Amino acid sequence: MDLRDAEAERNMEPNHSECIYHMAVDIGGSLTKLVYFTKNNDHSDDESEAGVSCPVLKGRLNFKKFETSKIYDCLEFIKSMKLHLGGSQQQDGLERQITAIKATGGGAYKYADLFKERLGISLKKEDEMDCLVAGADFLLKVVRQEAFTYMDDQKQFVQIDQNDLHPYLLVNIGSGVGMYKVDGDGKFERVSGTSIGGGTFWGLGKLLTKCESFDDLLEQSSRGNNRAIDMLVGDIYGGMDYSKIGLSSTIIASSFGKVISDNKDLEDYKPEDIARSLLRMISNNIGQIAYLNALLFGLKRIFFAGFFIRSHPFTMDTLSAAVDFWSKGEAKAMFLKHEGFLGAMGAFMSSDKHGLQELLVKQQQNPNNMLCCD
Amino acid sequence: MDLRDAEAERNMEPNHSECIYHMAVDIGGSLTKLVYFTKNNDHSDDESEAGVSCPVLKGRLNFKKFETSKIYDCLEFIKSMKLHLGGSQQQDGLERQITAIKATGGGAYKYADLFKERLGISLKKEDEMDCLVAGADFLLKVVRQEAFTYMDDQKQFVQIDQNDLHPYLLVNIGSGVGMYKVDGDGKFERVSGTSIGGGTFWGLGKLLTKCESFDDLLEQSSRGNNRAIDMLVGDIYGGMDYSKIGLSSTIIASSFGKVISDNKDLEDYKPEDIARSLLRMISNNIGQIAYLNALLFGLKRIFFAGFFIRSHPFTMDTLSAAVDFWSKGEAKAMFLKHEGFLGAMGAFMSSDKHGLQELLVKQQQNPNNMLCCD
C-alpha cells in the first residue's frame, strides 16, 4: 500500500471522530441552512450569521443560509471554509476529508448525490421533524434570550423555565407550514399544517411584483398599504363597522378583494401595497390556524419559527395580532432568535460527538452556563 | 286633490300589503343577490336562475344575481320586471309603487340612497347573519334536494330530517368567508371566518391572468394543472413521499412554491394552471379552517354555501377532500343548491307577509308539501 492508498483509505474511513459531525445541513424546499462549530481561535467564520458562543466548549456555533436553488453556493462555501476537511479543528493542523455529515429536510434525499460527488460527503439523513423539535428544545433550553414576544413594535424576551417548557405548539414556517404539538423530550406529533407559507409569499410575490428576492419583497411590504388591495369591512359597510360581531371597519373582509371592482391592471398597483397585502394574508392565516390548533389541544404557548419570519417586525406583529385576535388575548405568540435553524440545529444535535449534549446536562445543573448569542 | 295627487299618495303609502316584500335583496362586496316571488300566471321571469316552485302558494321563488360593481344592472332589472311596481301581482292589474323592501349585506347600507333615488324604494335593513342562517334553515327544511355531498365527481342528495338538522356549521364563502355554528331556529353564533375567500380568488386571478370574469377564471381552473405552480411534497423529497406522517408525494407542500425556483416570468405560466392552483389553495384552506372549527365545537355536519362555489365540480371536490383529509373521513362536507342566495332568502323570509312561514308549518305537518327546484 503506497502513501496515496493510505491517504485514500483515511479519506474513506476517518478515525478522528472530532472531525465528523461538526457541521450539519437542513435542505428545505427554498432554503438550505448550515450549522457548523468553530473553535475560538478560528477566525474564518466572519461570514456567518449571528452565532452562539459556547464558553464551556471554547468555540461557537455558526449559522448560515443559502437559497436551495443556488445549492452550489452552499457547496462553494463549505469548500472555501474547508468545512469538508474538518475546518481548522484538528489539533495537529492536518486536513482530513469528512466523509459524512448529518442532514435533514427533503433536499437531504434530493441532493445526496451532489454532496457525494462535489465534496465527497455522504449525507446521513435524519428525520426532518425529529430534528426540528430537537433543535427547538435545545435552543429554548440552552440559549439565553432565545425566545421573545413581539407586539406593537415591542420585543420582549421571555425567560423559559426549562422544566416548564412543555407542552407547546411549534409552528415552522418554511415554504409550507408544519405545526407540531411538543409534549416532552422527543415526544411530539405533527398535528396540522398549511400549504400557504413562505413559498406562497415569495411565489405569488415574484409573479405580482418585480421584486428580485424574498428579502426585497419583505422590505417592500414594510412600506406598503394593504388598504389599496384588500376589501375591508368598511368597504362593504360603507365605512361602518359590523359591530354586532365585533368586526371593526378596518378588518380585512377579503384579501385582494378590492382588486375585483377596480378597473386597473397589475401595473397600476404599487408593488409595496401588493407585498403588504400578501404578507398580511399569509401571516393572518398562519396565526389563525395555529391558534385553532393550540385551542384544540389546550396549548397556551405557540412558538413561531422558520425562515419566513426573518425577524421582520411586521410579520411578527401580524402573527401576534392574529393569535391575540382569535384567542381574545388568551394565547401568546412567541418567536425564536434562531428561527430558521431549528432543523439544522437538531441535525447537528443528533450526533453525540460534539459535546453539546453534555453541555445541556451541565446547564441543567447550573443555569449560568446558558449560551449567549452574538 | 286631483287624480295625479291621489296617484302620488298611493305611490308613497301603498295600503296593499301583498305588493310589499315580494322581493328582497342581499348586496355583498362582490355580488348582489335578488329573490322575488312570481305568481304562476306571470311569465316575465324567464331570465331568472333555477327557481323553486310553490304549488301551495301558486307561484315560484326566483333567484337572480348581479355584480355589485354593476349595481345599476340590478336596478335596471328591477325596473324592467316592474318589480318596484309590484310586478304583475296585483289582482286589479294596477301598478303600485313599492316603498320598501327587505335588504341585507353591507351594501344595504352603502347603496340605500341609490335605491331610494332610482326606484323610490327604501331598503329595510336586516342583519346579515340572521338572514343567512334563516335562509339556510328554510331552504334545508323546505326544499327537496337542497342539500348534497360531492366527491370524486359524484353528487349525492342528502335527505335532511328537519327535526335532526341542528347543530351544524354553516360556511358562507362570499368575498370573504364567515363560519357560523347553528344550534337551532334563530340560535347561532359566528365562530370563525377567513379573509381568504372568493374575493381573493377573483382578485388574485384578475391580477395574474387575463380572465375577464370570475366564471371565466373558474372555467380555466378546470382545465389547469397545479403541478406547474405548486411545490409538492415530491418536489422537495426528490419524488418520494414523506411517509412517516402520511404525506404522499402529490400533496401540496407550498402553494405557488414552485414559482420560486423557476426562472420564469408571469407570462410564461399558463393562466389555467395559475387558476387551478389558486382554486386549490383557497378551497383547501377554507376546508381546513372549517374542519378545525367543526372539530372544536363537535359538529359533524358542515354546509358550504356562498357564490364562490357556483356548483363548480372541482371546487366542491377540493372542499370535500380537505374536510375528508383533515377529519380522516370523520366529517362530511355538504353543499346547498341555492348556495348563493341564503342571505337574500333570509331577508325575504324576515317579513311574514309572503305566506312562506305558513308553508313551513304546513310542511312540518305533511312532508309531501316540500318545494321543488326547477
XYZ file of C-alpha atoms in Angstrom, chain B residues 5-134:
130
model
C -102.123 63.758 -6.313
C -104.147 60.707 -5.418
C -101.869 58.555 -7.546
C -98.786 60.112 -5.938
C -100.153 59.461 -2.489
C -100.903 55.892 -3.363
C -97.331 55.543 -4.588
C -95.980 56.879 -1.325
C -98.201 54.946 1.025
C -99.352 51.699 -0.506
C -102.011 50.029 1.531
C -101.915 46.747 -0.358
C -99.694 44.676 1.816
C -99.458 41.912 -0.756
C -97.343 44.099 -3.014
C -94.708 44.681 -0.356
C -91.858 42.340 0.445
C -92.318 40.252 -2.680
C -88.674 40.795 -3.334
C -85.605 41.054 -1.156
C -82.009 41.848 -1.882
C -78.615 40.866 -0.445
C -75.886 43.287 -1.501
C -72.482 41.746 -0.813
C -68.980 43.008 -1.504
C -68.831 41.349 -4.929
C -72.346 40.168 -5.762
C -75.871 41.374 -5.338
C -78.499 38.689 -4.957
C -82.180 39.186 -5.608
C -85.024 36.871 -4.567
C -88.520 37.613 -5.824
C -91.831 35.827 -5.980
C -93.984 35.487 -9.080
C -97.474 34.087 -9.455
C -97.952 31.118 -11.770
C -99.560 33.248 -14.471
C -96.586 35.598 -14.569
C -94.235 34.613 -17.380
C -91.897 37.552 -17.116
C -89.404 35.569 -15.043
C -87.659 33.754 -17.873
C -84.370 35.434 -17.093
C -84.023 34.219 -13.517
C -81.833 31.345 -12.379
C -83.270 27.985 -11.301
C -86.274 28.826 -9.172
C -88.355 26.987 -6.634
C -91.989 26.149 -7.321
C -94.519 26.681 -4.554
C -97.669 24.814 -5.603
C -99.364 25.752 -2.330
C -98.821 29.459 -2.989
C -99.440 29.072 -6.726
C -96.213 30.703 -7.722
C -92.482 30.414 -7.658
C -89.448 31.900 -5.975
C -86.946 33.343 -8.418
C -83.232 33.878 -7.854
C -81.056 36.337 -9.737
C -77.540 37.672 -9.181
C -75.577 40.739 -10.347
C -72.075 42.030 -9.823
C -72.184 44.665 -7.096
C -69.796 46.820 -9.141
C -72.590 46.834 -11.749
C -75.337 47.585 -9.260
C -77.141 49.593 -11.960
C -77.794 46.322 -13.825
C -79.735 45.193 -10.787
C -81.724 48.436 -10.681
C -82.434 48.127 -14.403
C -83.593 44.544 -13.986
C -85.975 45.518 -11.196
C -87.336 48.290 -13.407
C -87.674 46.104 -16.493
C -89.505 43.459 -14.495
C -91.558 46.209 -12.849
C -90.734 44.602 -9.515
C -90.647 48.046 -7.911
C -94.247 48.408 -9.030
C -95.226 45.086 -7.504
C -94.721 43.129 -10.743
C -97.959 41.720 -12.102
C -99.059 40.536 -8.709
C -101.900 42.896 -8.179
C -105.327 41.356 -8.591
C -106.684 44.531 -10.098
C -103.858 44.844 -12.619
C -102.853 48.275 -11.343
C -99.205 49.123 -10.729
C -98.401 50.339 -7.259
C -95.052 51.763 -6.225
C -93.336 49.601 -3.617
C -91.846 51.850 -0.980
C -89.727 49.400 0.974
C -88.082 46.014 0.591
C -86.028 43.919 2.952
C -82.321 44.135 2.309
C -79.188 42.669 3.819
C -75.426 42.608 3.247
C -73.061 45.537 3.695
C -74.390 47.151 0.525
C -77.802 47.589 2.133
C -76.130 50.492 3.936
C -73.852 51.617 1.148
C -76.480 51.686 -1.625
C -79.547 52.703 0.372
C -79.611 56.187 -1.172
C -79.266 54.803 -4.672
C -82.284 52.525 -4.323
C -84.311 55.389 -2.894
C -83.272 57.763 -5.648
C -83.631 55.451 -8.640
C -86.520 53.221 -7.618
C -88.191 55.134 -4.810
C -87.574 52.115 -2.593
C -86.284 52.241 0.965
C -84.062 49.373 1.980
C -85.265 47.930 5.286
C -82.070 46.555 6.713
C -81.984 43.089 8.142
C -78.935 41.716 9.896
C -76.720 39.811 7.502
C -76.072 36.836 9.732
C -79.684 36.492 10.846
C -80.706 36.374 7.180
C -78.010 33.942 6.194
C -78.891 31.416 8.854
C -82.659 31.860 8.423
